[in-house]
Each structure stands twice: as C-alpha cells, then as structure tokens.
Amino acid sequence: MKPDIAVFDFTCCEGCELQILNCEEELPSLVEAINIVSFREAMTERSDHYDIAFIDGACSRESEIAMLKEIRERAKMVIPIGACACLGGVNCLKNYYSMDEVLKAEYGESAHYYDTIPARPISAVIPIDFFIPGCPIVKEEFIRVVQEILVGKVPYQPNDPVCAECKMAGNVCVFDIGMTCLGPVTRGGCKATCVTGGAICWGCRGLIGEPNINAEKEILEKAGLSIEDIVKQFNLFNAGQESMWQ
Ligand code: SF4
Ligand code: SF4
Ligand code: SF4
C-alpha cells in the first residue's frame, strides 16, 4: 500500500520544500510509490490523515508547539528536513536577544500583534524518527531516504565529516590558504559543495556523532580566530549547541 505523505512548513524560508519540488526527474516515479496528501507549497488539497510527516522549519511560536504535537499524534513517522527543522538553524540567532526586542525589530509598531518564543529544532518539541540535514537539503538525499523507507530499511545517515568528501573532491583545504572551516566537525553528505564552490563549510548539516570540538577549536585558534569569532562562526547554524565551544 502506498504511504500517505504530508509536508509541513514552520519557521523557515521553505527552501527545503523547494528542494523536494526540484526533484523534477524523480517526482513522477515517486508519486507512483507514495500519495502526497498535504504540501502547502505545492498543492491546494490537504488531509489530516498521513503516515509520514516531513517538517520544514524550526518551532518559534507557542502555537507551533500544539501543531507539532498534533502532527506527532497523527503520523507514524516524523522527519524534520533542513537545518531549520533539524538544528533550529539560522532562526536560533534570535535567541540571543529578548523576544520583545526581536518582535520590535521585525514588526516595529505592530509588534503587539505577534508572538514569538526562542527558536528550537523540532526534536526539542516532539520525538522524531529520522532527520535530513542541510541548508537546503540535498535533493538526492531526500529521494534516497524516501526510497529506503519505502523498502522498509532504516535510512542511512552519513556520519563522516565534510572533510572526507572534501578530500575526495580534490579540494585544497581552505586552512592552507588562510581561511577557516567547520568541515572537520560537520556531518558530511553534501559532497563538500560549499568548499568545492570556492567557499567554506559553515556547518549547515550539524555536528557529526562524536565531534572533536577541542581539536577544531585548536585549529581555528591557530588560524587566528578568537573564541568570540569561533562561537560566531559556529552559531550561524548551530546556535543551540554554543555551549560546546566554551
Ligand atoms: S534549512 Fe535553509 S533552505 Fe531549508 S528552510 Fe531553513 S533556511 Fe531555508
Ligand atoms: S576545506 Fe574544510 S572541509 Fe575541506 S578539508 Fe579543509 S577543513 Fe575539511
Ligand atoms: S559544505 Fe558545510 S555548509 Fe556547505 S552544504 Fe556542506 S555542510 Fe553545509
């Protein structure tokens, strides 16, 4: 029987949902194997009956807590997709300010119409069954995870650092050219796309299972970063885990 799939969006740019829609070649065969019953970014129909819920975005409003609990009650599997949902992501940067300050900065005089709470990953609100990291998610990884679930497998979760794929891509390490990078402690699976594209790894896929934080801190310090700089670099996507750096 085809499983019913729902895709939900919470606080985010919805870019990870867009990545699902970007699976243009795979979507026709995918919809033969699954029923997509709710997906606000893609369709008007919706249903409260679904087997697997993919969740894009962080939780950053009181009302979202109740919505997430309802999704958890209805779905057999809940899978956060993307850095916002898996880590809290860039949304967590607001947690360093008071919620009043945040509302005023965003909505000015209209701030009193809105509510907000410190941003948090989905796993901080409800139990999750798996997660697909990245900002945005890698579309091939999304397809693979769905295929593995469909055949009854526990999906594979990459746990090697970005450095491993970076080396396989033949990149010159950015530390050798005076830059810094979070690749040594960041979960791979993105083929080190940012470094290959001429940038650095900012850690959007979150930490690997047992990150050697002290070694990473040491190489960042050797590269000239202060503790404050290190925390800032790490916080872009991983603000919720800042304490590991202090
Ligand atoms: S993880 Fe990145 S691309 Fe995905 S919703 Fe959040 S900000 Fe957008
Ligand atoms: S550039 Fe970054 S990801 Fe690549 S090898 Fe160096 S530290 Fe690792
Ligand atoms: S290289 Fe780093 S920042 Fe870029 S996609 Fe991979 S994990 Fe994310």
Tab-separated table of C-alpha atoms and ligand atoms in Angstrom:
chain	number	residue	atom	x	y	z
A	1	MET	CA	0.000	0.000	0.000
A	2	LYS	CA	1.266	3.479	-0.849
A	3	PRO	CA	2.054	5.567	2.248
A	4	ASP	CA	0.383	8.955	2.628
A	5	ILE	CA	2.940	11.732	2.879
A	6	ALA	CA	2.489	15.242	4.249
A	7	VAL	CA	4.969	18.099	4.088
A	8	PHE	CA	4.643	20.911	6.627
A	9	ASP	CA	6.360	24.254	6.996
A	10	PHE	CA	7.096	26.078	10.211
A	11	THR	CA	9.572	28.947	10.701
A	12	CYS	CA	11.866	28.907	7.665
A	13	CYS	CA	12.409	30.145	4.124
A	14	GLU	CA	10.731	26.998	2.719
A	15	GLY	CA	13.830	26.352	0.618
A	16	CYS	CA	13.996	22.728	1.717
A	17	GLU	CA	10.459	22.107	0.455
A	18	LEU	CA	11.504	23.749	-2.777
A	19	GLN	CA	14.316	21.221	-2.998
A	20	ILE	CA	11.668	18.458	-2.966
A	21	LEU	CA	9.916	20.177	-5.869
A	22	ASN	CA	13.287	20.490	-7.593
A	23	CYS	CA	13.409	16.664	-7.841
A	24	GLU	CA	11.789	17.096	-11.247
A	25	GLU	CA	13.196	13.931	-12.802
A	26	GLU	CA	12.379	11.691	-9.842
A	27	LEU	CA	8.964	13.116	-8.885
A	28	PRO	CA	6.896	11.214	-11.490
A	29	SER	CA	8.157	7.823	-10.259
A	30	LEU	CA	7.998	8.991	-6.650
A	31	VAL	CA	4.303	9.846	-6.885
A	32	GLU	CA	3.682	6.342	-8.215
A	33	ALA	CA	5.049	4.972	-4.948
A	34	ILE	CA	3.583	7.466	-2.474
A	35	ASN	CA	0.462	9.605	-2.034
A	36	ILE	CA	1.263	13.218	-1.283
A	37	VAL	CA	-1.784	14.331	0.686
A	38	SER	CA	-0.665	17.699	2.092
A	39	PHE	CA	2.042	20.014	0.797
A	40	ARG	CA	1.058	23.680	1.045
A	41	GLU	CA	3.902	24.898	-1.160
A	42	ALA	CA	2.867	22.545	-3.960
A	43	MET	CA	-0.886	21.883	-3.845
A	44	THR	CA	-4.200	23.196	-2.537
A	45	GLU	CA	-5.627	19.862	-1.322
A	46	ARG	CA	-4.873	18.853	2.251
A	47	SER	CA	-5.608	15.953	4.550
A	48	ASP	CA	-5.244	15.208	8.249
A	49	HIS	CA	-4.505	11.557	7.517
A	50	TYR	CA	-0.899	10.779	6.739
A	51	ASP	CA	1.724	8.157	7.540
A	52	ILE	CA	4.915	10.175	7.164
A	53	ALA	CA	5.260	13.871	8.020
A	54	PHE	CA	8.234	15.801	6.662
A	55	ILE	CA	8.695	19.036	8.569
A	56	ASP	CA	10.496	22.062	7.194
A	57	GLY	CA	11.355	24.875	9.613
A	58	ALA	CA	12.023	25.480	13.281
A	59	CYS	CA	9.495	25.935	16.055
A	60	SER	CA	9.393	29.588	17.069
A	61	ARG	CA	5.825	30.307	18.157
A	62	GLU	CA	3.791	28.968	21.051
A	63	SER	CA	1.024	27.928	18.632
A	64	GLU	CA	3.519	25.811	16.679
A	65	ILE	CA	4.088	23.570	19.704
A	66	ALA	CA	0.452	22.421	19.648
A	67	MET	CA	0.563	21.994	15.856
A	68	LEU	CA	3.669	19.823	16.125
A	69	LYS	CA	2.129	17.672	18.844
A	70	GLU	CA	-0.905	17.126	16.632
A	71	ILE	CA	1.315	16.084	13.723
A	72	ARG	CA	3.154	13.677	16.021
A	73	GLU	CA	-0.115	12.080	17.112
A	74	ARG	CA	-1.238	11.595	13.513
A	75	ALA	CA	1.963	10.449	11.809
A	76	LYS	CA	3.703	7.115	12.114
A	77	MET	CA	6.994	8.798	11.180
A	78	VAL	CA	8.086	12.401	11.685
A	79	ILE	CA	11.129	13.542	9.739
A	80	PRO	CA	12.497	17.092	10.054
A	81	ILE	CA	14.114	18.324	6.839
A	82	GLY	CA	16.799	21.006	6.711
A	83	ALA	CA	18.909	22.922	9.199
A	84	CYS	CA	15.968	24.979	10.494
A	85	ALA	CA	13.997	21.883	11.458
A	86	CYS	CA	16.943	19.687	12.489
A	87	LEU	CA	19.039	22.245	14.398
A	88	GLY	CA	16.881	25.336	14.784
A	89	GLY	CA	19.260	26.777	12.171
A	90	VAL	CA	19.599	30.491	11.495
A	91	ASN	CA	16.357	31.081	13.392
A	92	CYS	CA	18.184	30.433	16.680
A	93	LEU	CA	20.271	33.589	16.231
A	94	LYS	CA	17.309	35.498	17.623
A	95	ASN	CA	17.641	33.580	20.894
A	96	TYR	CA	20.490	35.912	21.897
A	97	TYR	CA	18.021	38.786	22.211
A	98	SER	CA	14.909	39.223	24.287
A	99	MET	CA	11.757	38.189	22.445
A	100	ASP	CA	10.414	41.770	22.867
A	101	GLU	CA	13.486	43.149	21.108
A	102	VAL	CA	13.091	40.614	18.322
A	103	LEU	CA	9.425	41.440	17.767
A	104	LYS	CA	10.110	45.190	17.758
A	105	ALA	CA	12.997	44.830	15.305
A	106	GLU	CA	10.848	42.786	12.937
A	107	TYR	CA	7.413	44.355	13.252
A	108	GLY	CA	8.032	47.801	14.779
A	109	GLU	CA	4.816	49.458	15.930
A	110	SER	CA	2.822	46.346	15.003
A	111	ALA	CA	4.874	44.089	17.305
A	112	HIS	CA	2.000	43.619	19.757
A	113	TYR	CA	0.004	41.735	17.099
A	114	TYR	CA	2.566	38.926	17.037
A	115	ASP	CA	4.018	36.347	19.389
A	116	THR	CA	7.359	34.608	19.334
A	117	ILE	CA	9.365	32.246	21.548
A	118	PRO	CA	13.040	31.235	21.383
A	119	ALA	CA	13.535	29.158	18.226
A	120	ARG	CA	14.189	25.451	18.654
A	121	PRO	CA	14.602	22.349	16.493
A	122	ILE	CA	11.607	20.035	16.014
A	123	SER	CA	13.269	17.356	18.170
A	124	ALA	CA	13.128	19.753	21.139
A	125	VAL	CA	9.322	19.685	20.918
A	126	ILE	CA	8.335	16.184	19.768
A	127	PRO	CA	10.132	12.862	19.243
A	128	ILE	CA	11.410	12.421	15.696
A	129	ASP	CA	12.149	9.251	13.717
A	130	PHE	CA	14.926	10.450	11.429
A	131	PHE	CA	16.249	13.741	10.053
A	132	ILE	CA	17.532	15.036	6.738
A	133	PRO	CA	20.067	17.805	7.373
A	134	GLY	CA	21.347	20.702	5.268
A	135	CYS	CA	20.579	24.248	4.238
A	136	PRO	CA	18.994	23.412	1.972
A	137	ILE	CA	18.591	19.613	1.972
A	138	VAL	CA	20.352	17.707	-0.795
A	139	LYS	CA	17.567	16.561	-3.099
A	140	GLU	CA	19.269	13.244	-3.940
A	141	GLU	CA	19.456	12.533	-0.209
A	142	PHE	CA	15.724	13.205	0.171
A	143	ILE	CA	14.916	10.760	-2.634
A	144	ARG	CA	17.250	8.129	-1.191
A	145	VAL	CA	15.714	8.404	2.294
A	146	VAL	CA	12.181	8.051	0.880
A	147	GLN	CA	13.245	5.014	-1.185
A	148	GLU	CA	14.882	3.368	1.836
A	149	ILE	CA	11.776	3.936	3.976
A	150	LEU	CA	9.575	2.511	1.206
A	151	VAL	CA	11.527	-0.752	1.179
A	152	GLY	CA	11.448	-0.965	4.974
A	153	LYS	CA	15.084	-0.021	5.621
A	154	VAL	CA	16.330	2.292	8.342
A	155	PRO	CA	17.665	5.143	6.199
A	156	TYR	CA	21.408	5.635	6.088
A	157	GLN	CA	22.598	8.713	7.967
A	158	PRO	CA	26.034	9.981	6.867
A	159	ASN	CA	28.320	10.449	9.851
A	160	ASP	CA	31.698	11.191	8.292
A	161	PRO	CA	32.876	14.785	8.446
A	162	VAL	CA	32.641	17.079	5.419
A	163	CYS	CA	36.464	16.883	5.220
A	164	ALA	CA	36.250	13.294	3.926
A	165	GLU	CA	34.178	14.318	0.895
A	166	CYS	CA	36.215	17.487	0.500
A	167	LYS	CA	39.384	15.421	0.150
A	168	MET	CA	37.654	13.070	-2.324
A	169	ALA	CA	36.637	16.138	-4.362
A	170	GLY	CA	40.327	17.069	-4.600
A	171	ASN	CA	39.880	20.475	-2.960
A	172	VAL	CA	42.753	22.446	-1.488
A	173	CYS	CA	41.995	22.807	2.223
A	174	VAL	CA	40.949	26.374	2.952
A	175	PHE	CA	43.099	26.380	6.113
A	176	ASP	CA	46.093	26.197	3.742
A	177	ILE	CA	45.032	29.411	2.043
A	178	GLY	CA	44.345	31.449	5.169
A	179	MET	CA	40.653	30.721	5.630
A	180	THR	CA	38.763	28.732	8.270
A	181	CYS	CA	36.188	25.989	8.023
A	182	LEU	CA	33.857	23.832	10.122
A	183	GLY	CA	34.285	20.784	7.863
A	184	PRO	CA	36.187	18.658	10.403
A	185	VAL	CA	33.223	18.528	12.812
A	186	THR	CA	30.311	18.830	10.373
A	187	ARG	CA	28.218	15.914	9.123
A	188	GLY	CA	29.030	15.086	5.511
A	189	GLY	CA	26.640	14.045	2.776
A	190	CYS	CA	26.717	17.291	0.804
A	191	LYS	CA	29.878	16.388	-1.153
A	192	ALA	CA	31.549	19.422	0.460
A	193	THR	CA	29.629	21.508	-2.012
A	194	CYS	CA	30.482	24.881	-0.472
A	195	VAL	CA	34.232	24.288	-0.412
A	196	THR	CA	34.135	22.879	-3.945
A	197	GLY	CA	32.272	26.019	-4.960
A	198	GLY	CA	35.011	28.253	-3.531
A	199	ALA	CA	33.603	28.994	-0.084
A	200	ILE	CA	33.989	27.337	3.328
A	201	CYS	CA	31.857	24.931	5.338
A	202	TRP	CA	29.619	26.815	7.744
A	203	GLY	CA	28.289	23.674	9.397
A	204	CYS	CA	24.766	23.658	7.975
A	205	ARG	CA	24.402	19.877	8.353
A	206	GLY	CA	25.125	19.966	12.074
A	207	LEU	CA	27.745	18.112	14.026
A	208	ILE	CA	28.915	14.573	13.350
A	209	GLY	CA	28.236	11.948	16.023
A	210	GLU	CA	31.368	12.401	18.114
A	211	PRO	CA	32.901	15.699	17.009
A	212	ASN	CA	36.394	16.506	18.239
A	213	ILE	CA	35.423	20.004	19.304
A	214	ASN	CA	38.713	20.663	21.103
A	215	ALA	CA	40.778	19.843	18.015
A	216	GLU	CA	38.521	22.049	15.838
A	217	LYS	CA	38.783	24.868	18.346
A	218	GLU	CA	42.559	24.498	18.357
A	219	ILE	CA	42.901	24.737	14.562
A	220	LEU	CA	40.525	27.708	14.434
A	221	GLU	CA	42.558	29.467	17.135
A	222	LYS	CA	45.789	28.642	15.292
A	223	ALA	CA	44.213	30.182	12.190
A	224	GLY	CA	43.818	33.407	14.177
A	225	LEU	CA	40.197	33.259	15.335
A	226	SER	CA	39.307	34.447	18.828
A	227	ILE	CA	36.869	32.400	20.931
A	228	GLU	CA	34.254	35.035	20.105
A	229	ASP	CA	34.905	34.596	16.356
A	230	ILE	CA	34.745	30.822	16.716
A	231	VAL	CA	31.410	30.949	18.501
A	232	LYS	CA	30.065	33.345	15.864
A	233	GLN	CA	31.141	31.083	13.012
A	234	PHE	CA	29.644	28.062	14.676
A	235	ASN	CA	26.428	29.846	15.644
A	236	LEU	CA	25.227	30.558	12.141
A	237	PHE	CA	23.502	27.175	12.003
A	238	ASN	CA	24.266	25.629	15.368
A	239	ALA	CA	23.450	28.353	17.894
A	240	GLY	CA	21.638	25.829	20.086
A	241	GLN	CA	24.925	23.993	20.668
A	242	GLU	CA	27.056	27.017	21.511
A	243	SER	CA	27.949	25.715	24.978
A	244	MET	CA	30.135	23.057	23.349
A	245	TRP	CA	32.544	25.782	22.259
A	246	GLN	CA	33.044	27.477	25.617
B	1	SF4	S1	17.354	24.920	6.174
B	1	SF4	FE1	17.931	26.654	4.872
B	1	SF4	S2	16.895	26.315	2.906
B	1	SF4	FE2	15.930	24.966	4.446
B	1	SF4	S3	14.207	26.152	5.155
B	1	SF4	FE3	15.898	26.570	6.570
B	1	SF4	S4	16.888	28.437	5.760
B	1	SF4	FE4	15.566	27.606	4.138
B	2	SF4	S1	38.435	22.906	3.383
B	2	SF4	FE1	37.194	22.440	5.184
B	2	SF4	S2	36.116	20.591	4.649
B	2	SF4	FE2	37.798	20.778	3.211
B	2	SF4	S3	39.452	19.602	4.131
B	2	SF4	FE3	39.730	21.712	4.776
B	2	SF4	S4	38.695	21.821	6.750
B	2	SF4	FE4	37.956	19.980	5.732
B	3	SF4	S1	29.869	22.257	2.939
B	3	SF4	FE1	29.158	22.637	5.024
B	3	SF4	S2	27.881	24.488	4.847
B	3	SF4	FE2	28.151	23.642	2.777
B	3	SF4	S3	26.403	22.284	2.425
B	3	SF4	FE3	28.058	21.023	3.259
B	3	SF4	S4	27.696	21.005	5.473
B	3	SF4	FE4	26.540	22.701	4.634
